[in-house]
Amino acid sequence: MSATTLPSRPNPPSAISGLLGCLAVFASAFCFYFSTVVIRWSQDVVAIDSAFYAFFRFLLGFLVVCILMTLRRQGPAPKRYHLLVGRAVGNSIAVYCFYQAVRFTSVAEANILNMTYPIFIVILSWILMRHQRDPVAAAMVAVAIAGVWLILKPGSTGLGLDSLWGLGSGISAAAAIVYLNISRQHHDANTVLFYMFGLGALLMFVFFRNRFFWPNPTELYYLMVCGGAGIAGQFLITIGFRYVTAVEGGVISSTRILLAALLGPWLASDPSLGPLGWLGAVLIFAANVVLTLRKSIGIKP
């Protein structure tokens, strides 16, 4: 769902480490996609609410971070609590909306709309930093909006309300990324992850605890695989961004759009996007790539 931005590395990576970094970021994109495929697979076998999947992902991630911090004998070092809370709230909403989109639409549509967050970051930057507006970014936003329209309305006459879950995940993920980039100026990655996972699990429990239950072995299996894939994606992208540039990482992360469009019919039994849907996916991907290459949104890691 989001990248953990790391500080600039002091020395340029070797060719091998750069390649491994690219592979790690690409693997993270697949892991994030695969976690949603698991949700789709489970729908015919078990009845697990989206909030329970989100809660389990956050809880599992929190335990992993706690173990790592214990092994390193390093505790969290919070400095700006409002940034950590903002990141956690935005990410929690994004993950819940993302899983709801998988539940009510298709895996492909949910992933593609979730990956519109770079576009909403641009829009947020215009609101917060008016001096960052530029014609190329405006054009790319228009291109991405056209892509979203093609995915949501390929020949239909009305906008499905279920698709708003996917858009909601993109919007809230954009807010979470803004908080992440500002927060990383004051906190190390483990502190950000500690509060993101911990507060995320707490928020899911407070608002959706009536949807939780003690899982049987089959239910626990799907929760573990879904949560594990999400956590693996989070740590892979954290590792990968140590050895690739922000531009390379951003472009590779956007390949989740094409993965979702290509693999949906094979892995998740999604209906094919069709020519207009594919055009929409390519337009969103192209807009993300151009915006990443320009790095003109004014949000520094």
mmCIF file with all atom_site columns, N, CA, C and O in Angstrom, residues 52-104:
data_model
loop_
_atom_site.group_PDB
_atom_site.id
_atom_site.type_symbol
_atom_site.label_atom_id
_atom_site.label_alt_id
_atom_site.label_comp_id
_atom_site.label_asym_id
_atom_site.label_entity_id
_atom_site.label_seq_id
_atom_site.pdbx_PDB_ins_code
_atom_site.Cartn_x
_atom_site.Cartn_y
_atom_site.Cartn_z
_atom_site.occupancy
_atom_site.B_iso_or_equiv
_atom_site.pdbx_formal_charge
_atom_site.auth_seq_id
_atom_site.auth_comp_id
_atom_site.auth_asym_id
_atom_site.auth_atom_id
_atom_site.pdbx_PDB_model_num
ATOM 1   N N  . PHE A 1 52  ? -10.812 -7.085 9.985  1.00 0.00 ? 52  PHE A N  1
ATOM 2   C CA . PHE A 1 52  ? -10.054 -8.125 10.672 1.00 0.00 ? 52  PHE A CA 1
ATOM 3   C C  . PHE A 1 52  ? -8.741  -8.385 9.936  1.00 0.00 ? 52  PHE A C  1
ATOM 4   O O  . PHE A 1 52  ? -7.687  -8.570 10.560 1.00 0.00 ? 52  PHE A O  1
ATOM 5   N N  . TYR A 1 53  ? -8.780  -8.388 8.587  1.00 0.00 ? 53  TYR A N  1
ATOM 6   C CA . TYR A 1 53  ? -7.547  -8.530 7.813  1.00 0.00 ? 53  TYR A CA 1
ATOM 7   C C  . TYR A 1 53  ? -6.587  -7.380 8.116  1.00 0.00 ? 53  TYR A C  1
ATOM 8   O O  . TYR A 1 53  ? -5.384  -7.582 8.294  1.00 0.00 ? 53  TYR A O  1
ATOM 9   N N  . ALA A 1 54  ? -7.120  -6.151 8.145  1.00 0.00 ? 54  ALA A N  1
ATOM 10  C CA . ALA A 1 54  ? -6.281  -4.984 8.419  1.00 0.00 ? 54  ALA A CA 1
ATOM 11  C C  . ALA A 1 54  ? -5.696  -5.062 9.829  1.00 0.00 ? 54  ALA A C  1
ATOM 12  O O  . ALA A 1 54  ? -4.499  -4.803 10.040 1.00 0.00 ? 54  ALA A O  1
ATOM 13  N N  . PHE A 1 55  ? -6.539  -5.418 10.805 1.00 0.00 ? 55  PHE A N  1
ATOM 14  C CA . PHE A 1 55  ? -6.076  -5.538 12.193 1.00 0.00 ? 55  PHE A CA 1
ATOM 15  C C  . PHE A 1 55  ? -4.967  -6.568 12.313 1.00 0.00 ? 55  PHE A C  1
ATOM 16  O O  . PHE A 1 55  ? -3.933  -6.320 12.960 1.00 0.00 ? 55  PHE A O  1
ATOM 17  N N  . PHE A 1 56  ? -5.138  -7.711 11.683 1.00 0.00 ? 56  PHE A N  1
ATOM 18  C CA . PHE A 1 56  ? -4.147  -8.774 11.790 1.00 0.00 ? 56  PHE A CA 1
ATOM 19  C C  . PHE A 1 56  ? -2.840  -8.358 11.127 1.00 0.00 ? 56  PHE A C  1
ATOM 20  O O  . PHE A 1 56  ? -1.754  -8.658 11.630 1.00 0.00 ? 56  PHE A O  1
ATOM 21  N N  . ARG A 1 57  ? -2.934  -7.650 10.005 1.00 0.00 ? 57  ARG A N  1
ATOM 22  C CA . ARG A 1 57  ? -1.726  -7.156 9.329  1.00 0.00 ? 57  ARG A CA 1
ATOM 23  C C  . ARG A 1 57  ? -0.965  -6.191 10.229 1.00 0.00 ? 57  ARG A C  1
ATOM 24  O O  . ARG A 1 57  ? 0.266   -6.295 10.366 1.00 0.00 ? 57  ARG A O  1
ATOM 25  N N  . PHE A 1 58  ? -1.680  -5.259 10.859 1.00 0.00 ? 58  PHE A N  1
ATOM 26  C CA . PHE A 1 58  ? -1.025  -4.297 11.735 1.00 0.00 ? 58  PHE A CA 1
ATOM 27  C C  . PHE A 1 58  ? -0.442  -4.984 12.975 1.00 0.00 ? 58  PHE A C  1
ATOM 28  O O  . PHE A 1 58  ? 0.670   -4.665 13.409 1.00 0.00 ? 58  PHE A O  1
ATOM 29  N N  . LEU A 1 59  ? -1.201  -5.907 13.554 1.00 0.00 ? 59  LEU A N  1
ATOM 30  C CA . LEU A 1 59  ? -0.736  -6.601 14.752 1.00 0.00 ? 59  LEU A CA 1
ATOM 31  C C  . LEU A 1 59  ? 0.510   -7.426 14.456 1.00 0.00 ? 59  LEU A C  1
ATOM 32  O O  . LEU A 1 59  ? 1.488   -7.400 15.221 1.00 0.00 ? 59  LEU A O  1
ATOM 33  N N  . LEU A 1 60  ? 0.490   -8.144 13.343 1.00 0.00 ? 60  LEU A N  1
ATOM 34  C CA . LEU A 1 60  ? 1.641   -8.951 12.966 1.00 0.00 ? 60  LEU A CA 1
ATOM 35  C C  . LEU A 1 60  ? 2.852   -8.058 12.703 1.00 0.00 ? 60  LEU A C  1
ATOM 36  O O  . LEU A 1 60  ? 3.975   -8.363 13.132 1.00 0.00 ? 60  LEU A O  1
ATOM 37  N N  . GLY A 1 61  ? 2.639   -6.943 12.006 1.00 0.00 ? 61  GLY A N  1
ATOM 38  C CA . GLY A 1 61  ? 3.738   -6.021 11.746 1.00 0.00 ? 61  GLY A CA 1
ATOM 39  C C  . GLY A 1 61  ? 4.297   -5.426 13.024 1.00 0.00 ? 61  GLY A C  1
ATOM 40  O O  . GLY A 1 61  ? 5.519   -5.254 13.164 1.00 0.00 ? 61  GLY A O  1
ATOM 41  N N  . PHE A 1 62  ? 3.413   -5.108 13.963 1.00 0.00 ? 62  PHE A N  1
ATOM 42  C CA . PHE A 1 62  ? 3.848   -4.549 15.244 1.00 0.00 ? 62  PHE A CA 1
ATOM 43  C C  . PHE A 1 62  ? 4.729   -5.541 15.988 1.00 0.00 ? 62  PHE A C  1
ATOM 44  O O  . PHE A 1 62  ? 5.769   -5.176 16.548 1.00 0.00 ? 62  PHE A O  1
ATOM 45  N N  . LEU A 1 63  ? 4.333   -6.818 15.997 1.00 0.00 ? 63  LEU A N  1
ATOM 46  C CA . LEU A 1 63  ? 5.126   -7.844 16.677 1.00 0.00 ? 63  LEU A CA 1
ATOM 47  C C  . LEU A 1 63  ? 6.492   -8.006 16.024 1.00 0.00 ? 63  LEU A C  1
ATOM 48  O O  . LEU A 1 63  ? 7.513   -8.147 16.709 1.00 0.00 ? 63  LEU A O  1
ATOM 49  N N  . VAL A 1 64  ? 6.522   -7.970 14.686 1.00 0.00 ? 64  VAL A N  1
ATOM 50  C CA . VAL A 1 64  ? 7.797   -8.106 13.971 1.00 0.00 ? 64  VAL A CA 1
ATOM 51  C C  . VAL A 1 64  ? 8.727   -6.940 14.301 1.00 0.00 ? 64  VAL A C  1
ATOM 52  O O  . VAL A 1 64  ? 9.916   -7.132 14.573 1.00 0.00 ? 64  VAL A O  1
ATOM 53  N N  . VAL A 1 65  ? 8.191   -5.711 14.286 1.00 0.00 ? 65  VAL A N  1
ATOM 54  C CA . VAL A 1 65  ? 9.009   -4.541 14.601 1.00 0.00 ? 65  VAL A CA 1
ATOM 55  C C  . VAL A 1 65  ? 9.513   -4.608 16.038 1.00 0.00 ? 65  VAL A C  1
ATOM 56  O O  . VAL A 1 65  ? 10.680  -4.283 16.313 1.00 0.00 ? 65  VAL A O  1
ATOM 57  N N  . CYS A 1 66  ? 8.649   -5.031 16.958 1.00 0.00 ? 66  CYS A N  1
ATOM 58  C CA . CYS A 1 66  ? 9.074   -5.152 18.365 1.00 0.00 ? 66  CYS A CA 1
ATOM 59  C C  . CYS A 1 66  ? 10.212  -6.158 18.518 1.00 0.00 ? 66  CYS A C  1
ATOM 60  O O  . CYS A 1 66  ? 11.170  -5.927 19.269 1.00 0.00 ? 66  CYS A O  1
ATOM 61  N N  . ILE A 1 67  ? 10.123  -7.286 17.799 1.00 0.00 ? 67  ILE A N  1
ATOM 62  C CA . ILE A 1 67  ? 11.188  -8.294 17.862 1.00 0.00 ? 67  ILE A CA 1
ATOM 63  C C  . ILE A 1 67  ? 12.498  -7.724 17.315 1.00 0.00 ? 67  ILE A C  1
ATOM 64  O O  . ILE A 1 67  ? 13.568  -7.896 17.909 1.00 0.00 ? 67  ILE A O  1
ATOM 65  N N  . LEU A 1 68  ? 12.414  -7.029 16.181 1.00 0.00 ? 68  LEU A N  1
ATOM 66  C CA . LEU A 1 68  ? 13.616  -6.450 15.581 1.00 0.00 ? 68  LEU A CA 1
ATOM 67  C C  . LEU A 1 68  ? 14.245  -5.401 16.499 1.00 0.00 ? 68  LEU A C  1
ATOM 68  O O  . LEU A 1 68  ? 15.475  -5.346 16.653 1.00 0.00 ? 68  LEU A O  1
ATOM 69  N N  . MET A 1 69  ? 13.409  -4.574 17.102 1.00 0.00 ? 69  MET A N  1
ATOM 70  C CA . MET A 1 69  ? 13.939  -3.543 17.994 1.00 0.00 ? 69  MET A CA 1
ATOM 71  C C  . MET A 1 69  ? 14.549  -4.156 19.247 1.00 0.00 ? 69  MET A C  1
ATOM 72  O O  . MET A 1 69  ? 15.545  -3.642 19.777 1.00 0.00 ? 69  MET A O  1
ATOM 73  N N  . THR A 1 70  ? 13.968  -5.247 19.707 1.00 0.00 ? 70  THR A N  1
ATOM 74  C CA . THR A 1 70  ? 14.527  -5.938 20.870 1.00 0.00 ? 70  THR A CA 1
ATOM 75  C C  . THR A 1 70  ? 15.885  -6.536 20.546 1.00 0.00 ? 70  THR A C  1
ATOM 76  O O  . THR A 1 70  ? 16.846  -6.428 21.338 1.00 0.00 ? 70  THR A O  1
ATOM 77  N N  . LEU A 1 71  ? 15.990  -7.157 19.363 1.00 0.00 ? 71  LEU A N  1
ATOM 78  C CA . LEU A 1 71  ? 17.260  -7.750 18.957 1.00 0.00 ? 71  LEU A CA 1
ATOM 79  C C  . LEU A 1 71  ? 18.341  -6.686 18.787 1.00 0.00 ? 71  LEU A C  1
ATOM 80  O O  . LEU A 1 71  ? 19.521  -6.923 19.086 1.00 0.00 ? 71  LEU A O  1
ATOM 81  N N  . ARG A 1 72  ? 17.942  -5.524 18.321 1.00 0.00 ? 72  ARG A N  1
ATOM 82  C CA . ARG A 1 72  ? 18.904  -4.431 18.126 1.00 0.00 ? 72  ARG A CA 1
ATOM 83  C C  . ARG A 1 72  ? 19.085  -3.583 19.384 1.00 0.00 ? 72  ARG A C  1
ATOM 84  O O  . ARG A 1 72  ? 19.901  -2.657 19.389 1.00 0.00 ? 72  ARG A O  1
ATOM 85  N N  . ARG A 1 73  ? 18.315  -3.910 20.414 1.00 0.00 ? 73  ARG A N  1
ATOM 86  C CA . ARG A 1 73  ? 18.349  -3.145 21.659 1.00 0.00 ? 73  ARG A CA 1
ATOM 87  C C  . ARG A 1 73  ? 18.134  -1.660 21.395 1.00 0.00 ? 73  ARG A C  1
ATOM 88  O O  . ARG A 1 73  ? 18.831  -0.797 21.914 1.00 0.00 ? 73  ARG A O  1
ATOM 89  N N  . GLN A 1 74  ? 17.135  -1.410 20.561 1.00 0.00 ? 74  GLN A N  1
ATOM 90  C CA . GLN A 1 74  ? 16.800  -0.037 20.179 1.00 0.00 ? 74  GLN A CA 1
ATOM 91  C C  . GLN A 1 74  ? 15.301  0.169  20.328 1.00 0.00 ? 74  GLN A C  1
ATOM 92  O O  . GLN A 1 74  ? 14.506  -0.518 19.695 1.00 0.00 ? 74  GLN A O  1
ATOM 93  N N  . GLY A 1 75  ? 14.908  1.099  21.182 1.00 0.00 ? 75  GLY A N  1
ATOM 94  C CA . GLY A 1 75  ? 13.503  1.388  21.370 1.00 0.00 ? 75  GLY A CA 1
ATOM 95  C C  . GLY A 1 75  ? 13.042  2.516  20.460 1.00 0.00 ? 75  GLY A C  1
ATOM 96  O O  . GLY A 1 75  ? 13.852  3.172  19.806 1.00 0.00 ? 75  GLY A O  1
ATOM 97  N N  . PRO A 1 76  ? 11.731  2.757  20.393 1.00 0.00 ? 76  PRO A N  1
ATOM 98  C CA . PRO A 1 76  ? 11.230  3.871  19.587 1.00 0.00 ? 76  PRO A CA 1
ATOM 99  C C  . PRO A 1 76  ? 11.684  5.209  20.165 1.00 0.00 ? 76  PRO A C  1
ATOM 100 O O  . PRO A 1 76  ? 11.824  5.352  21.379 1.00 0.00 ? 76  PRO A O  1
ATOM 101 N N  . ALA A 1 77  ? 11.910  6.173  19.270 1.00 0.00 ? 77  ALA A N  1
ATOM 102 C CA . ALA A 1 77  ? 12.365  7.498  19.706 1.00 0.00 ? 77  ALA A CA 1
ATOM 103 C C  . ALA A 1 77  ? 11.454  8.570  19.108 1.00 0.00 ? 77  ALA A C  1
ATOM 104 O O  . ALA A 1 77  ? 11.831  9.275  18.172 1.00 0.00 ? 77  ALA A O  1
ATOM 105 N N  . PRO A 1 78  ? 10.225  8.697  19.638 1.00 0.00 ? 78  PRO A N  1
ATOM 106 C CA . PRO A 1 78  ? 9.283   9.681  19.084 1.00 0.00 ? 78  PRO A CA 1
ATOM 107 C C  . PRO A 1 78  ? 9.681   11.114 19.438 1.00 0.00 ? 78  PRO A C  1
ATOM 108 O O  . PRO A 1 78  ? 10.140  11.386 20.546 1.00 0.00 ? 78  PRO A O  1
ATOM 109 N N  . LYS A 1 79  ? 9.496   12.019 18.479 1.00 0.00 ? 79  LYS A N  1
ATOM 110 C CA . LYS A 1 79  ? 9.791   13.429 18.691 1.00 0.00 ? 79  LYS A CA 1
ATOM 111 C C  . LYS A 1 79  ? 8.587   14.305 18.338 1.00 0.00 ? 79  LYS A C  1
ATOM 112 O O  . LYS A 1 79  ? 8.268   15.236 19.051 1.00 0.00 ? 79  LYS A O  1
ATOM 113 N N  . ARG A 1 80  ? 7.947   13.999 17.248 1.00 0.00 ? 80  ARG A N  1
ATOM 114 C CA . ARG A 1 80  ? 6.777   14.756 16.815 1.00 0.00 ? 80  ARG A CA 1
ATOM 115 C C  . ARG A 1 80  ? 5.593   13.791 16.760 1.00 0.00 ? 80  ARG A C  1
ATOM 116 O O  . ARG A 1 80  ? 5.361   13.122 15.744 1.00 0.00 ? 80  ARG A O  1
ATOM 117 N N  . TYR A 1 81  ? 4.865   13.712 17.865 1.00 0.00 ? 81  TYR A N  1
ATOM 118 C CA . TYR A 1 81  ? 3.792   12.716 17.953 1.00 0.00 ? 81  TYR A CA 1
ATOM 119 C C  . TYR A 1 81  ? 2.693   12.952 16.912 1.00 0.00 ? 81  TYR A C  1
ATOM 120 O O  . TYR A 1 81  ? 2.093   11.993 16.409 1.00 0.00 ? 81  TYR A O  1
ATOM 121 N N  . HIS A 1 82  ? 2.387   14.212 16.607 1.00 0.00 ? 82  HIS A N  1
ATOM 122 C CA . HIS A 1 82  ? 1.306   14.479 15.666 1.00 0.00 ? 82  HIS A CA 1
ATOM 123 C C  . HIS A 1 82  ? 1.625   13.933 14.274 1.00 0.00 ? 82  HIS A C  1
ATOM 124 O O  . HIS A 1 82  ? 0.717   13.516 13.538 1.00 0.00 ? 82  HIS A O  1
ATOM 125 N N  . LEU A 1 83  ? 2.907   13.894 13.907 1.00 0.00 ? 83  LEU A N  1
ATOM 126 C CA . LEU A 1 83  ? 3.291   13.322 12.618 1.00 0.00 ? 83  LEU A CA 1
ATOM 127 C C  . LEU A 1 83  ? 3.140   11.800 12.622 1.00 0.00 ? 83  LEU A C  1
ATOM 128 O O  . LEU A 1 83  ? 2.664   11.206 11.642 1.00 0.00 ? 83  LEU A O  1
ATOM 129 N N  . LEU A 1 84  ? 3.521   11.177 13.723 1.00 0.00 ? 84  LEU A N  1
ATOM 130 C CA . LEU A 1 84  ? 3.385   9.722  13.829 1.00 0.00 ? 84  LEU A CA 1
ATOM 131 C C  . LEU A 1 84  ? 1.920   9.304  13.841 1.00 0.00 ? 84  LEU A C  1
ATOM 132 O O  . LEU A 1 84  ? 1.534   8.316  13.210 1.00 0.00 ? 84  LEU A O  1
ATOM 133 N N  . VAL A 1 85  ? 1.100   10.063 14.552 1.00 0.00 ? 85  VAL A N  1
ATOM 134 C CA . VAL A 1 85  ? -0.334  9.757  14.601 1.00 0.00 ? 85  VAL A CA 1
ATOM 135 C C  . VAL A 1 85  ? -0.971  9.990  13.233 1.00 0.00 ? 85  VAL A C  1
ATOM 136 O O  . VAL A 1 85  ? -1.788  9.185  12.765 1.00 0.00 ? 85  VAL A O  1
ATOM 137 N N  . GLY A 1 86  ? -0.600  11.079 12.576 1.00 0.00 ? 86  GLY A N  1
ATOM 138 C CA . GLY A 1 86  ? -1.148  11.357 11.250 1.00 0.00 ? 86  GLY A CA 1
ATOM 139 C C  . GLY A 1 86  ? -0.812  10.270 10.262 1.00 0.00 ? 86  GLY A C  1
ATOM 140 O O  . GLY A 1 86  ? -1.658  9.849  9.472  1.00 0.00 ? 86  GLY A O  1
ATOM 141 N N  . ARG A 1 87  ? 0.432   9.795  10.302 1.00 0.00 ? 87  ARG A N  1
ATOM 142 C CA . ARG A 1 87  ? 0.843   8.698  9.435  1.00 0.00 ? 87  ARG A CA 1
ATOM 143 C C  . ARG A 1 87  ? 0.031   7.442  9.727  1.00 0.00 ? 87  ARG A C  1
ATOM 144 O O  . ARG A 1 87  ? -0.452  6.772  8.810  1.00 0.00 ? 87  ARG A O  1
ATOM 145 N N  . ALA A 1 88  ? -0.132  7.110  11.006 1.00 0.00 ? 88  ALA A N  1
ATOM 146 C CA . ALA A 1 88  ? -0.847  5.903  11.390 1.00 0.00 ? 88  ALA A CA 1
ATOM 147 C C  . ALA A 1 88  ? -2.320  5.969  10.997 1.00 0.00 ? 88  ALA A C  1
ATOM 148 O O  . ALA A 1 88  ? -2.874  4.993  10.471 1.00 0.00 ? 88  ALA A O  1
ATOM 149 N N  . VAL A 1 89  ? -2.962  7.106  11.231 1.00 0.00 ? 89  VAL A N  1
ATOM 150 C CA . VAL A 1 89  ? -4.385  7.246  10.898 1.00 0.00 ? 89  VAL A CA 1
ATOM 151 C C  . VAL A 1 89  ? -4.590  7.159  9.395  1.00 0.00 ? 89  VAL A C  1
ATOM 152 O O  . VAL A 1 89  ? -5.474  6.447  8.900  1.00 0.00 ? 89  VAL A O  1
ATOM 153 N N  . GLY A 1 90  ? -3.776  7.905  8.628  1.00 0.00 ? 90  GLY A N  1
ATOM 154 C CA . GLY A 1 90  ? -3.914  7.873  7.177  1.00 0.00 ? 90  GLY A CA 1
ATOM 155 C C  . GLY A 1 90  ? -3.686  6.490  6.612  1.00 0.00 ? 90  GLY A C  1
ATOM 156 O O  . GLY A 1 90  ? -4.433  6.028  5.740  1.00 0.00 ? 90  GLY A O  1
ATOM 157 N N  . ASN A 1 91  ? -2.664  5.787  7.109  1.00 0.00 ? 91  ASN A N  1
ATOM 158 C CA . ASN A 1 91  ? -2.375  4.447  6.620  1.00 0.00 ? 91  ASN A CA 1
ATOM 159 C C  . ASN A 1 91  ? -3.476  3.463  6.999  1.00 0.00 ? 91  ASN A C  1
ATOM 160 O O  . ASN A 1 91  ? -3.826  2.577  6.210  1.00 0.00 ? 91  ASN A O  1
ATOM 161 N N  . SER A 1 92  ? -4.037  3.600  8.201  1.00 0.00 ? 92  SER A N  1
ATOM 162 C CA . SER A 1 92  ? -5.113  2.701  8.633  1.00 0.00 ? 92  SER A CA 1
ATOM 163 C C  . SER A 1 92  ? -6.333  2.839  7.741  1.00 0.00 ? 92  SER A C  1
ATOM 164 O O  . SER A 1 92  ? -6.941  1.837  7.334  1.00 0.00 ? 92  SER A O  1
ATOM 165 N N  . ILE A 1 93  ? -6.705  4.076  7.449  1.00 0.00 ? 93  ILE A N  1
ATOM 166 C CA . ILE A 1 93  ? -7.851  4.308  6.562  1.00 0.00 ? 93  ILE A CA 1
ATOM 167 C C  . ILE A 1 93  ? -7.568  3.756  5.173  1.00 0.00 ? 93  ILE A C  1
ATOM 168 O O  . ILE A 1 93  ? -8.430  3.136  4.546  1.00 0.00 ? 93  ILE A O  1
ATOM 169 N N  . ALA A 1 94  ? -6.331  3.971  4.699  1.00 0.00 ? 94  ALA A N  1
ATOM 170 C CA . ALA A 1 94  ? -5.968  3.509  3.365  1.00 0.00 ? 94  ALA A CA 1
ATOM 171 C C  . ALA A 1 94  ? -6.061  1.993  3.244  1.00 0.00 ? 94  ALA A C  1
ATOM 172 O O  . ALA A 1 94  ? -6.609  1.464  2.272  1.00 0.00 ? 94  ALA A O  1
ATOM 173 N N  . VAL A 1 95  ? -5.520  1.276  4.241  1.00 0.00 ? 95  VAL A N  1
ATOM 174 C CA . VAL A 1 95  ? -5.532  -0.187 4.191  1.00 0.00 ? 95  VAL A CA 1
ATOM 175 C C  . VAL A 1 95  ? -6.966  -0.721 4.282  1.00 0.00 ? 95  VAL A C  1
ATOM 176 O O  . VAL A 1 95  ? -7.345  -1.635 3.553  1.00 0.00 ? 95  VAL A O  1
ATOM 177 N N  . TYR A 1 96  ? -7.767  -0.139 5.185  1.00 0.00 ? 96  TYR A N  1
ATOM 178 C CA . TYR A 1 96  ? -9.143  -0.603 5.315  1.00 0.00 ? 96  TYR A CA 1
ATOM 179 C C  . TYR A 1 96  ? -9.920  -0.371 4.026  1.00 0.00 ? 96  TYR A C  1
ATOM 180 O O  . TYR A 1 96  ? -10.629 -1.275 3.539  1.00 0.00 ? 96  TYR A O  1
ATOM 181 N N  . CYS A 1 97  ? -9.807  0.825  3.449  1.00 0.00 ? 97  CYS A N  1
ATOM 182 C CA . CYS A 1 97  ? -10.507 1.118  2.186  1.00 0.00 ? 97  CYS A CA 1
ATOM 183 C C  . CYS A 1 97  ? -10.003 0.210  1.062  1.00 0.00 ? 97  CYS A C  1
ATOM 184 O O  . CYS A 1 97  ? -10.784 -0.250 0.222  1.00 0.00 ? 97  CYS A O  1
ATOM 185 N N  . PHE A 1 98  ? -8.704  -0.056 1.074  1.00 0.00 ? 98  PHE A N  1
ATOM 186 C CA . PHE A 1 98  ? -8.098  -0.926 0.063  1.00 0.00 ? 98  PHE A CA 1
ATOM 187 C C  . PHE A 1 98  ? -8.695  -2.327 0.131  1.00 0.00 ? 98  PHE A C  1
ATOM 188 O O  . PHE A 1 98  ? -9.108  -2.899 -0.889 1.00 0.00 ? 98  PHE A O  1
ATOM 189 N N  . TYR A 1 99  ? -8.782  -2.881 1.328  1.00 0.00 ? 99  TYR A N  1
ATOM 190 C CA . TYR A 1 99  ? -9.331  -4.221 1.483  1.00 0.00 ? 99  TYR A CA 1
ATOM 191 C C  . TYR A 1 99  ? -10.832 -4.248 1.197  1.00 0.00 ? 99  TYR A C  1
ATOM 192 O O  . TYR A 1 99  ? -11.364 -5.247 0.694  1.00 0.00 ? 99  TYR A O  1
ATOM 193 N N  . GLN A 1 100 ? -11.529 -3.175 1.518  1.00 0.00 ? 100 GLN A N  1
ATOM 194 C CA . GLN A 1 100 ? -12.943 -3.084 1.176  1.00 0.00 ? 100 GLN A CA 1
ATOM 195 C C  . GLN A 1 100 ? -13.128 -3.052 -0.339 1.00 0.00 ? 100 GLN A C  1
ATOM 196 O O  . GLN A 1 100 ? -14.074 -3.644 -0.878 1.00 0.00 ? 100 GLN A O  1
ATOM 197 N N  . ALA A 1 101 ? -12.232 -2.347 -1.031 1.00 0.00 ? 101 ALA A N  1
ATOM 198 C CA . ALA A 1 101 ? -12.304 -2.299 -2.488 1.00 0.00 ? 101 ALA A CA 1
ATOM 199 C C  . ALA A 1 101 ? -12.114 -3.685 -3.094 1.00 0.00 ? 101 ALA A C  1
ATOM 200 O O  . ALA A 1 101 ? -12.793 -4.055 -4.057 1.00 0.00 ? 101 ALA A O  1
ATOM 201 N N  . VAL A 1 102 ? -11.195 -4.467 -2.519 1.00 0.00 ? 102 VAL A N  1
ATOM 202 C CA . VAL A 1 102 ? -11.003 -5.846 -2.982 1.00 0.00 ? 102 VAL A CA 1
ATOM 203 C C  . VAL A 1 102 ? -12.270 -6.657 -2.762 1.00 0.00 ? 102 VAL A C  1
ATOM 204 O O  . VAL A 1 102 ? -12.669 -7.468 -3.605 1.00 0.00 ? 102 VAL A O  1
ATOM 205 N N  . ARG A 1 103 ? -12.922 -6.422 -1.642 1.00 0.00 ? 103 ARG A N  1
ATOM 206 C CA . ARG A 1 103 ? -14.119 -7.180 -1.287 1.00 0.00 ? 103 ARG A CA 1
ATOM 207 C C  . ARG A 1 103 ? -15.292 -6.873 -2.220 1.00 0.00 ? 103 ARG A C  1
ATOM 208 O O  . ARG A 1 103 ? -16.046 -7.776 -2.606 1.00 0.00 ? 103 ARG A O  1
ATOM 209 N N  . PHE A 1 104 ? -15.457 -5.611 -2.599 1.00 0.00 ? 104 PHE A N  1
ATOM 210 C CA . PHE A 1 104 ? -16.659 -5.207 -3.334 1.00 0.00 ? 104 PHE A CA 1
ATOM 211 C C  . PHE A 1 104 ? -16.436 -4.974 -4.822 1.00 0.00 ? 104 PHE A C  1
ATOM 212 O O  . PHE A 1 104 ? -17.413 -4.856 -5.568 1.00 0.00 ? 104 PHE A O  1
#
